[in-house]
Amino acid sequence: MSAAELDRAVELLVRQVGHWQHPRWAASAAGGNASRADLVHKLVQEIANLAADAEGEPRRTVPRLDNDLALPDQLRVVAADLVAATPADDVLAAAAAAVTATRSTL
């Protein structure tokens, strides 16, 4: 798994959700009782955790912003942080799989 493949998975998700407005973010994700926004924020936190682990830094909580429209940008930032940490290929693969799984659940 390469950084380019993770970037591609992130861009596909961002294209899918980047135009959503608040009602669409607030709707329940497929097969669950969590909102779509909560699901994407959970993904952002997972990728931030992978980046912290790859950097040898402590994990930090990613703030849940009041405006769900910021979630695509948060995802891009934490994915870039992960790539910049130059993790092992299996870490990149796990991140890309999480992005793809989230995308299919939305």
mmCIF file of C-alpha atoms in Angstrom:
data_model
loop_
_atom_site.group_PDB
_atom_site.id
_atom_site.type_symbol
_atom_site.label_atom_id
_atom_site.label_comp_id
_atom_site.label_asym_id
_atom_site.label_seq_id
_atom_site.Cartn_x
_atom_site.Cartn_y
_atom_site.Cartn_z
ATOM 1 C CA MET A 1 0.000 0.000 0.000
ATOM 2 C CA SER A 2 1.405 3.353 -0.952
ATOM 3 C CA ALA A 3 0.749 6.854 0.249
ATOM 4 C CA ALA A 4 -0.768 7.589 -3.160
ATOM 5 C CA GLU A 5 -3.372 4.873 -2.620
ATOM 6 C CA LEU A 6 -4.331 6.309 0.765
ATOM 7 C CA ASP A 7 -4.551 9.768 -0.788
ATOM 8 C CA ARG A 8 -6.810 8.375 -3.502
ATOM 9 C CA ALA A 9 -9.123 6.721 -0.952
ATOM 10 C CA VAL A 10 -9.339 9.966 1.019
ATOM 11 C CA GLU A 11 -10.094 12.000 -2.101
ATOM 12 C CA LEU A 12 -12.875 9.603 -3.108
ATOM 13 C CA LEU A 13 -14.478 9.987 0.309
ATOM 14 C CA VAL A 14 -14.066 13.764 0.277
ATOM 15 C CA ARG A 15 -15.679 13.955 -3.160
ATOM 16 C CA GLN A 16 -18.579 11.897 -1.871
ATOM 17 C CA VAL A 17 -19.257 14.061 1.186
ATOM 18 C CA GLY A 18 -17.653 17.426 0.456
ATOM 19 C CA HIS A 19 -20.868 18.999 -0.818
ATOM 20 C CA TRP A 20 -23.114 17.752 1.998
ATOM 21 C CA GLN A 21 -25.042 20.214 4.119
ATOM 22 C CA HIS A 22 -26.001 19.819 7.790
ATOM 23 C CA PRO A 23 -29.132 17.643 7.330
ATOM 24 C CA ARG A 24 -27.205 15.090 5.324
ATOM 25 C CA TRP A 25 -24.410 14.964 7.906
ATOM 26 C CA ALA A 26 -26.954 14.536 10.697
ATOM 27 C CA ALA A 27 -28.688 11.574 9.015
ATOM 28 C CA SER A 28 -27.944 8.104 10.337
ATOM 29 C CA ALA A 29 -25.263 6.126 8.584
ATOM 30 C CA ALA A 30 -26.288 2.887 6.909
ATOM 31 C CA GLY A 31 -26.819 0.011 9.305
ATOM 32 C CA GLY A 32 -26.364 1.965 12.503
ATOM 33 C CA ASN A 33 -27.643 4.564 14.862
ATOM 34 C CA ALA A 34 -24.681 6.939 14.598
ATOM 35 C CA SER A 35 -24.865 10.008 12.404
ATOM 36 C CA ARG A 36 -22.778 10.238 9.279
ATOM 37 C CA ALA A 37 -20.835 13.067 10.914
ATOM 38 C CA ASP A 38 -20.063 10.905 13.948
ATOM 39 C CA LEU A 39 -18.894 8.104 11.687
ATOM 40 C CA VAL A 40 -16.527 10.365 9.740
ATOM 41 C CA HIS A 41 -15.221 11.948 12.942
ATOM 42 C CA LYS A 42 -14.504 8.459 14.266
ATOM 43 C CA LEU A 43 -12.505 7.783 11.081
ATOM 44 C CA VAL A 44 -10.595 11.048 11.530
ATOM 45 C CA GLN A 45 -9.711 10.007 15.095
ATOM 46 C CA GLU A 46 -8.588 6.536 13.963
ATOM 47 C CA ILE A 47 -6.257 7.986 11.348
ATOM 48 C CA ALA A 48 -4.944 10.580 13.808
ATOM 49 C CA ASN A 49 -4.169 7.728 16.205
ATOM 50 C CA LEU A 50 -2.275 5.856 13.476
ATOM 51 C CA ALA A 51 -0.274 9.009 12.729
ATOM 52 C CA ALA A 52 0.558 9.559 16.408
ATOM 53 C CA ASP A 53 1.676 5.938 16.748
ATOM 54 C CA ALA A 54 3.831 6.201 13.617
ATOM 55 C CA GLU A 55 5.459 9.370 14.959
ATOM 56 C CA GLY A 56 6.017 7.852 18.405
ATOM 57 C CA GLU A 57 3.869 10.590 19.908
ATOM 58 C CA PRO A 58 1.015 10.301 22.397
ATOM 59 C CA ARG A 59 -2.458 10.012 20.965
ATOM 60 C CA ARG A 60 -4.551 13.166 21.176
ATOM 61 C CA THR A 61 -8.269 13.663 20.841
ATOM 62 C CA VAL A 62 -9.254 15.311 17.578
ATOM 63 C CA PRO A 63 -11.714 18.090 18.415
ATOM 64 C CA ARG A 64 -15.297 17.578 17.316
ATOM 65 C CA LEU A 65 -16.008 20.930 15.712
ATOM 66 C CA ASP A 66 -19.447 22.539 15.811
ATOM 67 C CA ASN A 67 -19.604 22.668 12.028
ATOM 68 C CA ASP A 68 -19.732 19.239 10.361
ATOM 69 C CA LEU A 69 -18.739 20.829 7.065
ATOM 70 C CA ALA A 70 -15.152 20.883 8.391
ATOM 71 C CA LEU A 71 -14.942 17.080 8.573
ATOM 72 C CA PRO A 72 -13.563 16.589 5.038
ATOM 73 C CA ASP A 73 -10.778 19.064 5.810
ATOM 74 C CA GLN A 74 -10.015 17.339 9.111
ATOM 75 C CA LEU A 75 -9.769 14.037 7.249
ATOM 76 C CA ARG A 76 -7.354 15.499 4.713
ATOM 77 C CA VAL A 77 -5.155 16.936 7.468
ATOM 78 C CA VAL A 78 -4.858 13.764 9.537
ATOM 79 C CA ALA A 79 -4.259 11.674 6.405
ATOM 80 C CA ALA A 80 -1.458 14.053 5.385
ATOM 81 C CA ASP A 81 -0.016 13.790 8.897
ATOM 82 C CA LEU A 82 -0.029 10.006 8.605
ATOM 83 C CA VAL A 83 1.711 10.054 5.220
ATOM 84 C CA ALA A 84 4.290 12.543 6.522
ATOM 85 C CA ALA A 85 5.122 10.150 9.363
ATOM 86 C CA THR A 86 6.235 7.554 6.764
ATOM 87 C CA PRO A 87 4.597 4.584 8.451
ATOM 88 C CA ALA A 88 4.950 0.970 7.403
ATOM 89 C CA ASP A 89 2.932 -0.195 4.430
ATOM 90 C CA ASP A 90 0.568 -2.192 6.643
ATOM 91 C CA VAL A 91 -0.352 0.989 8.522
ATOM 92 C CA LEU A 92 -1.133 2.772 5.258
ATOM 93 C CA ALA A 93 -3.172 -0.249 4.187
ATOM 94 C CA ALA A 94 -5.149 -0.204 7.457
ATOM 95 C CA ALA A 95 -5.853 3.512 7.040
ATOM 96 C CA ALA A 96 -6.971 3.096 3.427
ATOM 97 C CA ALA A 97 -9.197 0.166 4.412
ATOM 98 C CA ALA A 98 -10.806 2.251 7.164
ATOM 99 C CA VAL A 99 -11.458 5.088 4.708
ATOM 100 C CA THR A 100 -12.945 2.710 2.156
ATOM 101 C CA ALA A 101 -15.127 0.989 4.756
ATOM 102 C CA THR A 102 -16.422 4.326 6.012
ATOM 103 C CA ARG A 103 -17.129 5.446 2.472
ATOM 104 C CA SER A 104 -19.215 2.367 1.766
ATOM 105 C CA THR A 105 -21.145 2.785 5.034
ATOM 106 C CA LEU A 106 -22.099 6.360 4.240
#
